[in-house]
XYZ file of C-alpha atoms in Angstrom:
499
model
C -18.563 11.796 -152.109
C -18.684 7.994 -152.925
C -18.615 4.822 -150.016
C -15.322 4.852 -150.073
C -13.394 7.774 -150.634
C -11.703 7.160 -153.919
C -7.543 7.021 -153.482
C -6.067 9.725 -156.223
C -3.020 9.179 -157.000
C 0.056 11.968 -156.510
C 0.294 11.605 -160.480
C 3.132 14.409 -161.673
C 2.815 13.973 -165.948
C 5.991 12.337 -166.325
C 7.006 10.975 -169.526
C 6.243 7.133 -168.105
C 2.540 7.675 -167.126
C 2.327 9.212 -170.484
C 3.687 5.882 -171.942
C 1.478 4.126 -170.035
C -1.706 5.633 -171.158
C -0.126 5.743 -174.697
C 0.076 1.819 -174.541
C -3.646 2.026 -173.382
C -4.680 4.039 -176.441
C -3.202 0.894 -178.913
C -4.568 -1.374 -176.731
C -8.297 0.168 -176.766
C -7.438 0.356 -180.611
C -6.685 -3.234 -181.261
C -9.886 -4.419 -179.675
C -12.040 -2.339 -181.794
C -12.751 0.643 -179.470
C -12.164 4.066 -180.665
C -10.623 6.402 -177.879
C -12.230 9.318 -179.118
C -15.760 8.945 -181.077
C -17.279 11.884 -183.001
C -20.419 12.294 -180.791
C -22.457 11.440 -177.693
C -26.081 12.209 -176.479
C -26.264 13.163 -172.402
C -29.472 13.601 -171.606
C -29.037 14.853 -168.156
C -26.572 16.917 -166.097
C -25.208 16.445 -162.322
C -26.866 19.500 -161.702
C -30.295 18.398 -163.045
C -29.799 14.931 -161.259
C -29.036 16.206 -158.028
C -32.293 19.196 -158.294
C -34.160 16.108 -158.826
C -33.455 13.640 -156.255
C -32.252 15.706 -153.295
C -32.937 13.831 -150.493
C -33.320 10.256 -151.278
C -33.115 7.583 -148.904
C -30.421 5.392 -148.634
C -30.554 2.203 -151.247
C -33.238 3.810 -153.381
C -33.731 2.304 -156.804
C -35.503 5.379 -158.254
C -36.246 3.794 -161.836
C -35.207 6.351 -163.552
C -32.361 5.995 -166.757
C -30.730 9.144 -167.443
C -27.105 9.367 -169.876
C -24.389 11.690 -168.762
C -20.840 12.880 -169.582
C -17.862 14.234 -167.922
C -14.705 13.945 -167.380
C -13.582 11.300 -164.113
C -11.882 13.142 -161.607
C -12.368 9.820 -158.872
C -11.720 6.537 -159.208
C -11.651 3.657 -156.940
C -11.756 -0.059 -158.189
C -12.086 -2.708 -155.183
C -13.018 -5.483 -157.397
C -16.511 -6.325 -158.622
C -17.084 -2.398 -157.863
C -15.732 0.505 -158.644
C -16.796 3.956 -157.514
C -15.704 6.519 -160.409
C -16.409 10.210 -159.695
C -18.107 12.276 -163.195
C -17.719 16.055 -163.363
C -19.441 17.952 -165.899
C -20.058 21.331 -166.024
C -22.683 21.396 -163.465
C -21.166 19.820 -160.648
C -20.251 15.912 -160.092
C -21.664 12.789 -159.550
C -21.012 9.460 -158.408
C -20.876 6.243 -161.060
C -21.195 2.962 -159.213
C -20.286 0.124 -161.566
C -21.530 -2.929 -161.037
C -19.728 -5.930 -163.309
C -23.695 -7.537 -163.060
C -25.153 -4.264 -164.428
C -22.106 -3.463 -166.824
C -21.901 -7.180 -168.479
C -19.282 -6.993 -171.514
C -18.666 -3.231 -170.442
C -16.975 -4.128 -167.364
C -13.588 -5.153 -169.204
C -13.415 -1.217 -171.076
C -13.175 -0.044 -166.865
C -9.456 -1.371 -166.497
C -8.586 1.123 -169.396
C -9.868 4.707 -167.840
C -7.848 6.592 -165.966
C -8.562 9.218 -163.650
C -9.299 12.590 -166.380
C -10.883 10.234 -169.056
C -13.962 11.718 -170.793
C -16.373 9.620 -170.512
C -20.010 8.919 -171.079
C -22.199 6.676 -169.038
C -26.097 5.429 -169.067
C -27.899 4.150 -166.299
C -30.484 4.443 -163.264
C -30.483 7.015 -160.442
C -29.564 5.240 -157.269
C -28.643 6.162 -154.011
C -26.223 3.728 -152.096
C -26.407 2.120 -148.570
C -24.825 5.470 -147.252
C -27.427 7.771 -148.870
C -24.845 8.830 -152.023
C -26.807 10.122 -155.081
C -25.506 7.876 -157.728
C -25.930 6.437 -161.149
C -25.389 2.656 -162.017
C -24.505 2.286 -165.229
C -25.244 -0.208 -167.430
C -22.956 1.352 -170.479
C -19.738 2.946 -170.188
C -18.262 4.955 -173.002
C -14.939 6.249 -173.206
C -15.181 9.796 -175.185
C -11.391 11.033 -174.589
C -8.516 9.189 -173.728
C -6.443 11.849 -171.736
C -2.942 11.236 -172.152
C -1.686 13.668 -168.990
C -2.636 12.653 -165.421
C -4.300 15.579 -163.081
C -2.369 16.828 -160.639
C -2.882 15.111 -157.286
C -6.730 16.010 -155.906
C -5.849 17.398 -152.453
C -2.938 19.352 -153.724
C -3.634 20.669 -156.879
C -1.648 23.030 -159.050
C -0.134 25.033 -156.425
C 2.620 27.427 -158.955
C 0.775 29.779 -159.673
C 2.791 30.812 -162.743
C 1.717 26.975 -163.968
C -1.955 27.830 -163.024
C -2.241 30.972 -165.333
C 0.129 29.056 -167.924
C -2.310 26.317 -168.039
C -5.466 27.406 -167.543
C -7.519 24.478 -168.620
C -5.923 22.097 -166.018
C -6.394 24.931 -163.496
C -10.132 25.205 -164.161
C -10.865 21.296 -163.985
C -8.783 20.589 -160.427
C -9.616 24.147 -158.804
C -13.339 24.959 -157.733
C -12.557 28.407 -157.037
C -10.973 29.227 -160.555
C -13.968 27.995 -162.265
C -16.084 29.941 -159.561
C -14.458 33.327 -160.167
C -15.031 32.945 -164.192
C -18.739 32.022 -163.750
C -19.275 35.271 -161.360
C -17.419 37.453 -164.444
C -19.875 35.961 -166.963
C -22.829 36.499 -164.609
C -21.681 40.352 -164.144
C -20.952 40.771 -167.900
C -24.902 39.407 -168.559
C -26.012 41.697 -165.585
C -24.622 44.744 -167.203
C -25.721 44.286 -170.491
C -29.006 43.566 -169.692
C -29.332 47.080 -167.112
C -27.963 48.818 -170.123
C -30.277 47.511 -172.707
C -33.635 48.127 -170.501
C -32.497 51.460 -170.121
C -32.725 51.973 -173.675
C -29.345 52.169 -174.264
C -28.119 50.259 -177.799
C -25.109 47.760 -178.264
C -22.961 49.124 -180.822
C -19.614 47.405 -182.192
C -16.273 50.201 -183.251
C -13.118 49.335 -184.639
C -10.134 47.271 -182.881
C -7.842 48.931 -185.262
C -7.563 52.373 -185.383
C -5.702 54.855 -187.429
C -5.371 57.477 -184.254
C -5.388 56.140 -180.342
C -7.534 57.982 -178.448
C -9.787 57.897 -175.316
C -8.024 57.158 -172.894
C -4.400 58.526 -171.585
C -2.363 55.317 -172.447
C 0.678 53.593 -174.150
C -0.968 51.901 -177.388
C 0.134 49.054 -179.363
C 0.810 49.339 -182.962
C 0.731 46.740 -186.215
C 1.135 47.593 -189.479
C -1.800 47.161 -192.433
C -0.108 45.937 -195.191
C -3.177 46.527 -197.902
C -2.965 50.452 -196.484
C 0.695 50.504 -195.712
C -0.400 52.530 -192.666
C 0.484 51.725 -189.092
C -2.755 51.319 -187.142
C -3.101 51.380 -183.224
C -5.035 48.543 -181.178
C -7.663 50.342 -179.656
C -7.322 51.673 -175.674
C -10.769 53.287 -175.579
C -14.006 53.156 -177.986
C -14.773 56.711 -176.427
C -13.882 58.132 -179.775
C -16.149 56.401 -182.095
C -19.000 55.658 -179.803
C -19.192 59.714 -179.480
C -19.318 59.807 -183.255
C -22.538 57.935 -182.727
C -23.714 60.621 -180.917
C -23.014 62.757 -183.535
C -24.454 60.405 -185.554
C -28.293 60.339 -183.915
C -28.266 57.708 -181.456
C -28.918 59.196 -178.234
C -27.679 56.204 -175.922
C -24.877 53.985 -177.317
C -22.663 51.336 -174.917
C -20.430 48.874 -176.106
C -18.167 46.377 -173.593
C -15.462 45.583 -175.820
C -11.426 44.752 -175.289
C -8.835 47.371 -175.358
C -5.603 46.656 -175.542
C -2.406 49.344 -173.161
C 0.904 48.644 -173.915
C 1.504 48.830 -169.992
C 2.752 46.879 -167.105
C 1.657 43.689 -165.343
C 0.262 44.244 -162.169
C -2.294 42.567 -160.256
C -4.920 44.993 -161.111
C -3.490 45.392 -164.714
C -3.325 43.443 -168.385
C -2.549 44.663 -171.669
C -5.670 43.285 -172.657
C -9.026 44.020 -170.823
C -12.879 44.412 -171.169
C -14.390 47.882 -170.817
C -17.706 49.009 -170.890
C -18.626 52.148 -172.502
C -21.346 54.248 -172.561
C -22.590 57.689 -173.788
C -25.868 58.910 -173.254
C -27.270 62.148 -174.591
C -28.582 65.169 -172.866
C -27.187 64.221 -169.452
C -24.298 65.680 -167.803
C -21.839 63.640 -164.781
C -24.419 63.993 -162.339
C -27.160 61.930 -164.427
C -24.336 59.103 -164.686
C -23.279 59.467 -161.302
C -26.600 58.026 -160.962
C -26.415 55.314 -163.667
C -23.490 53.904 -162.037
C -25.191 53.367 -158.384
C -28.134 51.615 -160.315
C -26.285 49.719 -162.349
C -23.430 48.648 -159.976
C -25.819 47.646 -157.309
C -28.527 45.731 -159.769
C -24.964 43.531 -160.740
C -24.213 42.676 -157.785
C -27.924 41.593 -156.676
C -27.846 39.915 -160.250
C -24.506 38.279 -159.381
C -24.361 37.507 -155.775
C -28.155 37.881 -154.426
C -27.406 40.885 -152.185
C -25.901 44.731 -152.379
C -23.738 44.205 -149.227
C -20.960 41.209 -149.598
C -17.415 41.064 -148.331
C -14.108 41.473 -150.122
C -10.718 40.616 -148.721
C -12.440 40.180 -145.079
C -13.897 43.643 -145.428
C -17.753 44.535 -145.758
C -19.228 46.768 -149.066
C -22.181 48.063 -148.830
C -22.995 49.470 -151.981
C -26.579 51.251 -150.898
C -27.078 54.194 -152.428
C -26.434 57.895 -152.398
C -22.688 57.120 -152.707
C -20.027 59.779 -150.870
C -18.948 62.481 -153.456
C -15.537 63.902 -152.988
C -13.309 66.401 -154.643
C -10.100 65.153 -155.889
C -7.912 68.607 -154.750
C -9.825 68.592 -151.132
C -9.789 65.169 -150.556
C -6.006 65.319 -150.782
C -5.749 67.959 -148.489
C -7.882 66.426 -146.378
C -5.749 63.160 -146.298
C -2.339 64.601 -146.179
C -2.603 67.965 -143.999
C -1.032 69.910 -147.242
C -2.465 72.212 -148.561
C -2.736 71.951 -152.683
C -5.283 74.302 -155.021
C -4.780 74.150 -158.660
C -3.730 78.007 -158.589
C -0.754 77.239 -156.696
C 2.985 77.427 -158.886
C 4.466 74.453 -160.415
C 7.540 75.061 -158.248
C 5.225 74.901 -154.874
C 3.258 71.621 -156.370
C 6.857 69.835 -156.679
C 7.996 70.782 -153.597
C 4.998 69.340 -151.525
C 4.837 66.176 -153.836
C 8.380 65.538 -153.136
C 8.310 66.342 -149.462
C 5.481 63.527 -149.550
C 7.944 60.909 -151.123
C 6.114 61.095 -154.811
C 8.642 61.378 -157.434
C 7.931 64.065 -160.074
C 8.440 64.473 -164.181
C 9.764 67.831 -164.963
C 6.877 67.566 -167.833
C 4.262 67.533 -165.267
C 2.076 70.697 -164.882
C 0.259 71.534 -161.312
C -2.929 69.332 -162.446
C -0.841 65.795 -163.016
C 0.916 66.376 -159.922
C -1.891 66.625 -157.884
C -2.824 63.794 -159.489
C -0.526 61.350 -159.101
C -0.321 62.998 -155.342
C -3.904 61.448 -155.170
C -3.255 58.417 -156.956
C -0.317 57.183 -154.556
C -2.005 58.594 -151.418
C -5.407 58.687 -151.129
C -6.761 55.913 -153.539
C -6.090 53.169 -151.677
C -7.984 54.018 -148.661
C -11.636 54.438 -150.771
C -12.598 51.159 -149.419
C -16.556 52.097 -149.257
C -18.590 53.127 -152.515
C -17.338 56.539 -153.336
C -17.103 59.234 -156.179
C -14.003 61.254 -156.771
C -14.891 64.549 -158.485
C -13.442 67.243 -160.438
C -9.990 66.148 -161.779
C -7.758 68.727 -163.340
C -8.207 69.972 -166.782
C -4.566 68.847 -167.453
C -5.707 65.297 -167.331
C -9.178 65.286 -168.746
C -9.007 65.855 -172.268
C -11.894 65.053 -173.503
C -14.062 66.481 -170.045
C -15.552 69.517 -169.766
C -14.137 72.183 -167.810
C -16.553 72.758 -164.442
C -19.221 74.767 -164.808
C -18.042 76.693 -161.626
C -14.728 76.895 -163.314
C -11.568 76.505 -160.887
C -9.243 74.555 -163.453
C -10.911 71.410 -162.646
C -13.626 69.614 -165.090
C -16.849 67.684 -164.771
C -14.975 64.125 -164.522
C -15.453 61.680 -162.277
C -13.967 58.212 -161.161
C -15.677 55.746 -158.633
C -13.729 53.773 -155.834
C -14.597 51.010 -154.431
C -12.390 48.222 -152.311
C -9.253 50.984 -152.649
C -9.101 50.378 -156.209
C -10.872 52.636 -159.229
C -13.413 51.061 -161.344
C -14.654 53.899 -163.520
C -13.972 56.709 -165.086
C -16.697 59.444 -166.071
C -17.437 62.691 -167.540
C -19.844 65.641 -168.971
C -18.461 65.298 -172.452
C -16.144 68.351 -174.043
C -18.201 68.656 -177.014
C -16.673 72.517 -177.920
C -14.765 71.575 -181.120
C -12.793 74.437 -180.584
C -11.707 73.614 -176.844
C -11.201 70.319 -178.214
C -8.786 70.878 -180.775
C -6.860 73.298 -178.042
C -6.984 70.318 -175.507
C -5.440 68.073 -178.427
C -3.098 70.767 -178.937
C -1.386 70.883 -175.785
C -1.514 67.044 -175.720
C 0.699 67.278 -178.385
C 2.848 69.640 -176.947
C 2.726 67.378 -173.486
C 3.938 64.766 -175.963
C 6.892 66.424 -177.149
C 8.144 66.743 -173.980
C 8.232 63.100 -173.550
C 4.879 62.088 -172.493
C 4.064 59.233 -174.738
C 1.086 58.195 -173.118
C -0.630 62.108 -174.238
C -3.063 62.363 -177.137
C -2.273 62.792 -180.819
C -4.630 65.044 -182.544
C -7.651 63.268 -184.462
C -8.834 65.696 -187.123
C -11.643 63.597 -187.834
C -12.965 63.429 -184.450
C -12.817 67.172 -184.263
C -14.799 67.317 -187.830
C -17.386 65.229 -186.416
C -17.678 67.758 -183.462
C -18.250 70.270 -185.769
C -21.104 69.187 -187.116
C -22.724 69.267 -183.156
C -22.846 67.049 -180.346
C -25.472 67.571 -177.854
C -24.470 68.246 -174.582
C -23.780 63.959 -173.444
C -22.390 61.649 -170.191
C -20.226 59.459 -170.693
C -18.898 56.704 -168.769
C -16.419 53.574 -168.698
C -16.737 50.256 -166.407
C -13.546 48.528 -165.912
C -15.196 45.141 -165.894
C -12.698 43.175 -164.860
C -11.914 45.191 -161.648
C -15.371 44.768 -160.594
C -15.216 40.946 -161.291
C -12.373 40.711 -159.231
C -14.547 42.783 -156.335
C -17.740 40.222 -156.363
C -15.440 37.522 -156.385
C -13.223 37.904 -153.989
C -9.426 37.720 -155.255
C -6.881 40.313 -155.985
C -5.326 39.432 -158.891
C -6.778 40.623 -162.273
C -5.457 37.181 -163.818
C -7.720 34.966 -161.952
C -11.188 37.173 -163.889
C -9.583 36.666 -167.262
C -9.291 33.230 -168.957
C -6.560 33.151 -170.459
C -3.802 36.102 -169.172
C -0.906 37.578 -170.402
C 2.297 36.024 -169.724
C 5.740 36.922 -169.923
C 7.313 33.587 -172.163
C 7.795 30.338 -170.052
């Protein structure tokens, strides 16, 4: 990186450093220098630099005067030099100050510390061991930090303290900031396959007077104006089906939703979804969408349809594998299941294959959760589960070759679900019974079960054409393209439990 590799010191934050840059602050003060100016004018990033002058021989003058800014995350004074390391958003670059070049700037160097903002005008060099460089002949301070970085080669290694402190976590650790430039890449990617499809972005409510959408826990506030309680959204499936209603044949919208559920590494109460609902199609057509779109993401993303997660290979070519939820557990355990079968039967097998039961449970949310704890995690390539039960699809329609199963879908890939799908109930009579027995699921202590919304069903009444919808769980498939298994390192800024 630099001549000499600059010597970092194993800085921990104590109160004393603190005092020590403090006293640097009053000292920068009392000679007329502000610590932290209103506004500076970089020209030129690492990045740019670097594109430029790839290549360079060793103790090249290039001529060329370019102003950057960044934050120093090296530092290494040995005298009448000293090699300073910028990082901006791009990547970093090396400063080598000269006290001939710098002149009256030299004295500001003894102030910066390693994590100093700073900004710094000069020519593009390369030094007698070929580093790309820039000899300034101004330095200016920008931001006095008052914390040290943790050590370079060590980092933040709690990683309670690296979720807790993001920003520190995303200037020491390469692979943090990595991980939240793939999730903005995918989040461009899909908005952009959804909007040349013809597809429009829509925006729904946050707050809504009924939960619905999805089978969750909701949170719930209070609007004072209304003195009504109100319910953070866990789905926009509700309202972006109104749309439909409405006249707009293809609607999407990736928006948070908010479960009052557990933290787990594939789970936060607060998470991105995608959403859409497209008109005239039925789960096939989206069966489709969702091997287009997935695999134009990842090309988008990371140049290529076949990468690795967790040491594995994906290959996300297309047709994907289609199989049925009730056979494919059959298939996995050697017992036998079939939605026709009696409650008492369905318990007994569950049980006999350690899954603990809820008396409320019909035959449908057994198999289920039979499916859930068994076979899921084993869906490592590409593949479509098909035709869930009726007792857990809601708002699906029931198959068209009937068997107590409906046209719902979720896809699987890297042993974790992604997406959930569906020919859309539109029947408002079969949806008001569905809502009915969610309420009655409800009383018998399922709190995660549907409440009726009358307006919903009033909107159905007026027609909805026979539509496909479909939900992306986009933080699951950030954590797939890059690489890490814990839904906290996609999302900026996690949910924590209180330090």
């Amino acid at each position: 990186m630099s001549d000499s590799d600059p010597v970092i010191p194993d800085e921990t934050g104590g109160d004393r450093l603190r005092q020590v840059r403090l006293d640097k602050v009053q000292r920068l003060r009392e000679g007329g220098v502000n610590p932290y100016p209103y506004s500076f004018g970089p020209t030129d990033t690492a990045g740019d630099i670097r594109g430029r002058h790839d290549g360079l021989e060793p103790e090249t003058d290039t001529g060329e005067l370019v102003t950057v800014a960044g934050r120093i995350v090296g530092w290494r004074d040995i005298g009448k030099l000293v090699f300073g390391v910028l990082q901006d958003h791009t990547g970093q670059i090396q400063l080598f100050c000269e006290q001939t070049s710098l002149g009256d700037g030299w004295g500001l160097l003894s102030d910066l510390d390693i994590g100093d903002w700073v900004g710094a005008t000069g020519e593009v060099i390369t030094t007698r061991r070929g580093e790309l460089s820039i000899r300034p002949d101004s330095v200016t301070l920008l931001s006095k930090a008052l914390r040290p970085l943790p050590e370079k080669w060590h980092g933040l290694k709690d990683i309670e303290t690296r979720y807790r402190q993001r920003y520190v976590d995303l200037i020491v650790n390469d692979e943090a900031r990595e991980a939240l430039v793939i999730r903005a890449r995918l989040v461009d990617s899909l908005r952009r396959s959804f909007v040349d499809r013809g597809f429009m972005e829509v925006e729904t409510p946050m707050l809504q007077v009924s939960p619905g959408g999805a089978l969750a826990r909701p949170f719930v506030t209070h609007h004072n104006a209304l003195d009504i309680d109100m319910y953070l959204r866990i789905a926009p499936e509700l309202y972006l089906k109104r749309l439909i209603v409405g006249g707009f044949d293809r609607v999407f919208e990736m928006s948070r939703v908010f479960r009052n559920e557990g933290l787990e590494p594939t789970r936060n109460p607060e998470f991105t979804m995608l959403e859409s609902y497209q008109a005239y199609a039925d789960y096939n057509d989206v069966m489709t969408l969702v091997e287009e779109v997935i695999a134009e993401a990842a090309q988008s993303v990371l140049g290529a349809t076949t990468f690795t997660y967790e040491g594995r290979q994906i290959d996300l070519a297309a047709p994907w594998p289609r199989l049925g939820v009730v056979e494919s557990l059959v298939e996995k355990t050697g017992v036998e299941f079939d939605m026709s079968m009696d409650k008492s039967d369905a318990i007994v097998r569950a049980e006999g294959l350690d899954i603990e039961v809820d008396a409320a449970w019909g035959v449908g949310k057994i198999i289920t959760e039979v499916f859930e704890e068994i076979v899921e995690k084993d869906l490592w390539d590409p593949t479509f589960v098909i035709d869930y039960p009726k007792e857990v699809s809601p708002l699906a329609k029931d198959h068209r070759d009937g068997g107590g199963v409906t046209e719902r879908f979720e896809f699987f890939i890297g042993g974790r679900e992604l997406g959930n799908a569906y020919s859309e109930l539109n029947d408002p009579i079969e949806q008001r019974a569905r809502f009915e027995q969610q309420v009655a699921a409800r009383a018998e202590g399922d709190d995660e079960a549907h409440p009726i919304d009358e307006d919903y069903i009033r909107a159905l009444e007026y027609g909805m054409p026979p539509t496909g919808g479909l939900g992306i769980g986009v933080d699951r498939l950030a954590m797939l393209f890059a690489d890490v298994t814990s839904i906290r390192d996609v999302i900026l800024f996690p949910h924590m439990r209180p330090d």
